[in-house]
Amino acid sequence: MTRERKLLIAVAAVSAILVVAGALVFLQQQFLQAQNPASFGWFAYQPLANQVFFGPDTVVLSSSAVWGGVVCAVGVVGLAALLGFVLGRRGRRAAAR
């Protein structure tokens, strides 16, 4: 096994681990948030004139959920870059024949 092939396998493994870990953290935080809904804010008869109103469909993500999404996205980008590299190298080899 060549050094380049080992490096490609390592990059694929790390990227896949990042995707899985990020997805697990994100989904865990979403599950915990569903179990313990936020209880902040107040209710009034009329909102203030210059205030922004967020309706009932507003989603508030915790910082852990955001980091999980970022880690998952980095893993997906790594896998996409690896796939592009492998396909590009493969096309170059086929053109040389």
C-alpha positions as protocol buffer text, in pm:
chain_id: "A"
residue {
  index: 1
  type: MET
  ca { x: 0 y: 0 z: 0 }
}
residue {
  index: 2
  type: THR
  ca { x: 148 y: 331 z: -105 }
}
residue {
  index: 3
  type: ARG
  ca { x: 184 y: 632 z: 119 }
}
residue {
  index: 4
  type: GLU
  ca { x: -67 y: 829 z: -87 }
}
residue {
  index: 5
  type: ARG
  ca { x: -329 y: 555 z: -57 }
}
residue {
  index: 6
  type: LYS
  ca { x: -280 y: 541 z: 322 }
}
residue {
  index: 7
  type: LEU
  ca { x: -325 y: 917 z: 339 }
}
residue {
  index: 8
  type: LEU
  ca { x: -647 y: 900 z: 136 }
}
residue {
  index: 9
  type: ILE
  ca { x: -784 y: 629 z: 364 }
}
residue {
  index: 10
  type: ALA
  ca { x: -692 y: 834 z: 672 }
}
residue {
  index: 11
  type: VAL
  ca { x: -863 y: 1145 z: 534 }
}
residue {
  index: 12
  type: ALA
  ca { x: -1173 y: 941 z: 450 }
}
residue {
  index: 13
  type: ALA
  ca { x: -1182 y: 789 z: 798 }
}
residue {
  index: 14
  type: VAL
  ca { x: -1138 y: 1123 z: 977 }
}
residue {
  index: 15
  type: SER
  ca { x: -1402 y: 1290 z: 760 }
}
residue {
  index: 16
  type: ALA
  ca { x: -1649 y: 1007 z: 818 }
}
residue {
  index: 17
  type: ILE
  ca { x: -1587 y: 1023 z: 1193 }
}
residue {
  index: 18
  type: LEU
  ca { x: -1648 y: 1399 z: 1188 }
}
residue {
  index: 19
  type: VAL
  ca { x: -1976 y: 1352 z: 1001 }
}
residue {
  index: 20
  type: VAL
  ca { x: -2100 y: 1087 z: 1244 }
}
residue {
  index: 21
  type: ALA
  ca { x: -1983 y: 1271 z: 1558 }
}
residue {
  index: 22
  type: GLY
  ca { x: -2129 y: 1603 z: 1445 }
}
residue {
  index: 23
  type: ALA
  ca { x: -2461 y: 1444 z: 1352 }
}
residue {
  index: 24
  type: LEU
  ca { x: -2480 y: 1264 z: 1686 }
}
residue {
  index: 25
  type: VAL
  ca { x: -2409 y: 1581 z: 1885 }
}
residue {
  index: 26
  type: PHE
  ca { x: -2662 y: 1779 z: 1682 }
}
residue {
  index: 27
  type: LEU
  ca { x: -2934 y: 1515 z: 1714 }
}
residue {
  index: 28
  type: GLN
  ca { x: -2867 y: 1465 z: 2085 }
}
residue {
  index: 29
  type: GLN
  ca { x: -2904 y: 1837 z: 2150 }
}
residue {
  index: 30
  type: GLN
  ca { x: -3224 y: 1852 z: 1946 }
}
residue {
  index: 31
  type: PHE
  ca { x: -3362 y: 1555 z: 2142 }
}
residue {
  index: 32
  type: LEU
  ca { x: -3268 y: 1712 z: 2476 }
}
residue {
  index: 33
  type: GLN
  ca { x: -3424 y: 2041 z: 2369 }
}
residue {
  index: 34
  type: ALA
  ca { x: -3748 y: 1861 z: 2281 }
}
residue {
  index: 35
  type: GLN
  ca { x: -3750 y: 1696 z: 2626 }
}
residue {
  index: 36
  type: ASN
  ca { x: -3685 y: 2023 z: 2811 }
}
residue {
  index: 37
  type: PRO
  ca { x: -3842 y: 2314 z: 2623 }
}
residue {
  index: 38
  type: ALA
  ca { x: -3716 y: 2662 z: 2703 }
}
residue {
  index: 39
  type: SER
  ca { x: -3924 y: 2856 z: 2953 }
}
residue {
  index: 40
  type: PHE
  ca { x: -3818 y: 3214 z: 2901 }
}
residue {
  index: 41
  type: GLY
  ca { x: -4002 y: 3523 z: 2791 }
}
residue {
  index: 42
  type: TRP
  ca { x: -4325 y: 3681 z: 2897 }
}
residue {
  index: 43
  type: PHE
  ca { x: -4672 y: 3733 z: 2764 }
}
residue {
  index: 44
  type: ALA
  ca { x: -4833 y: 4073 z: 2736 }
}
residue {
  index: 45
  type: TYR
  ca { x: -5152 y: 4206 z: 2588 }
}
residue {
  index: 46
  type: GLN
  ca { x: -4975 y: 4407 z: 2322 }
}
residue {
  index: 47
  type: PRO
  ca { x: -4613 y: 4390 z: 2202 }
}
residue {
  index: 48
  type: LEU
  ca { x: -4402 y: 4700 z: 2224 }
}
residue {
  index: 49
  type: ALA
  ca { x: -4408 y: 4921 z: 1915 }
}
residue {
  index: 50
  type: ASN
  ca { x: -4044 y: 4878 z: 1805 }
}
residue {
  index: 51
  type: GLN
  ca { x: -3988 y: 4517 z: 1909 }
}
residue {
  index: 52
  type: VAL
  ca { x: -3937 y: 4223 z: 1678 }
}
residue {
  index: 53
  type: PHE
  ca { x: -4190 y: 3946 z: 1730 }
}
residue {
  index: 54
  type: PHE
  ca { x: -4090 y: 3583 z: 1693 }
}
residue {
  index: 55
  type: GLY
  ca { x: -4379 y: 3351 z: 1628 }
}
residue {
  index: 56
  type: PRO
  ca { x: -4433 y: 3000 z: 1764 }
}
residue {
  index: 57
  type: ASP
  ca { x: -4225 y: 2848 z: 1482 }
}
residue {
  index: 58
  type: THR
  ca { x: -3903 y: 3007 z: 1605 }
}
residue {
  index: 59
  type: VAL
  ca { x: -3622 y: 2758 z: 1662 }
}
residue {
  index: 60
  type: VAL
  ca { x: -3350 y: 2839 z: 1914 }
}
residue {
  index: 61
  type: LEU
  ca { x: -3040 y: 2622 z: 1878 }
}
residue {
  index: 62
  type: SER
  ca { x: -2800 y: 2565 z: 2163 }
}
residue {
  index: 63
  type: SER
  ca { x: -2431 y: 2628 z: 2108 }
}
residue {
  index: 64
  type: SER
  ca { x: -2366 y: 2253 z: 2125 }
}
residue {
  index: 65
  type: ALA
  ca { x: -2616 y: 2191 z: 1844 }
}
residue {
  index: 66
  type: VAL
  ca { x: -2450 y: 2460 z: 1632 }
}
residue {
  index: 67
  type: TRP
  ca { x: -2105 y: 2309 z: 1692 }
}
residue {
  index: 68
  type: GLY
  ca { x: -2240 y: 1965 z: 1605 }
}
residue {
  index: 69
  type: GLY
  ca { x: -2372 y: 2102 z: 1277 }
}
residue {
  index: 70
  type: VAL
  ca { x: -2042 y: 2273 z: 1202 }
}
residue {
  index: 71
  type: VAL
  ca { x: -1841 y: 1956 z: 1272 }
}
residue {
  index: 72
  type: CYS
  ca { x: -2078 y: 1755 z: 1052 }
}
residue {
  index: 73
  type: ALA
  ca { x: -2046 y: 2012 z: 772 }
}
residue {
  index: 74
  type: VAL
  ca { x: -1664 y: 2003 z: 794 }
}
residue {
  index: 75
  type: GLY
  ca { x: -1676 y: 1625 z: 762 }
}
residue {
  index: 76
  type: VAL
  ca { x: -1906 y: 1644 z: 460 }
}
residue {
  index: 77
  type: VAL
  ca { x: -1676 y: 1899 z: 294 }
}
residue {
  index: 78
  type: GLY
  ca { x: -1378 y: 1670 z: 363 }
}
residue {
  index: 79
  type: LEU
  ca { x: -1556 y: 1372 z: 206 }
}
residue {
  index: 80
  type: ALA
  ca { x: -1661 y: 1581 z: -95 }
}
residue {
  index: 81
  type: ALA
  ca { x: -1305 y: 1709 z: -144 }
}
residue {
  index: 82
  type: LEU
  ca { x: -1169 y: 1356 z: -119 }
}
residue {
  index: 83
  type: LEU
  ca { x: -1424 y: 1227 z: -369 }
}
residue {
  index: 84
  type: GLY
  ca { x: -1339 y: 1509 z: -610 }
}
residue {
  index: 85
  type: PHE
  ca { x: -967 y: 1439 z: -574 }
}
residue {
  index: 86
  type: VAL
  ca { x: -1008 y: 1066 z: -636 }
}
residue {
  index: 87
  type: LEU
  ca { x: -1238 y: 1116 z: -935 }
}
residue {
  index: 88
  type: GLY
  ca { x: -1011 y: 1384 z: -1082 }
}
residue {
  index: 89
  type: ARG
  ca { x: -704 y: 1166 z: -1046 }
}
residue {
  index: 90
  type: ARG
  ca { x: -889 y: 875 z: -1198 }
}
residue {
  index: 91
  type: GLY
  ca { x: -992 y: 1085 z: -1500 }
}
residue {
  index: 92
  type: ARG
  ca { x: -634 y: 1204 z: -1549 }
}
residue {
  index: 93
  type: ARG
  ca { x: -510 y: 845 z: -1552 }
}
residue {
  index: 94
  type: ALA
  ca { x: -774 y: 742 z: -1808 }
}
residue {
  index: 95
  type: ALA
  ca { x: -683 y: 1035 z: -2034 }
}
residue {
  index: 96
  type: ALA
  ca { x: -313 y: 941 z: -2023 }
}
residue {
  index: 97
  type: ARG
  ca { x: -378 y: 593 z: -2163 }
}
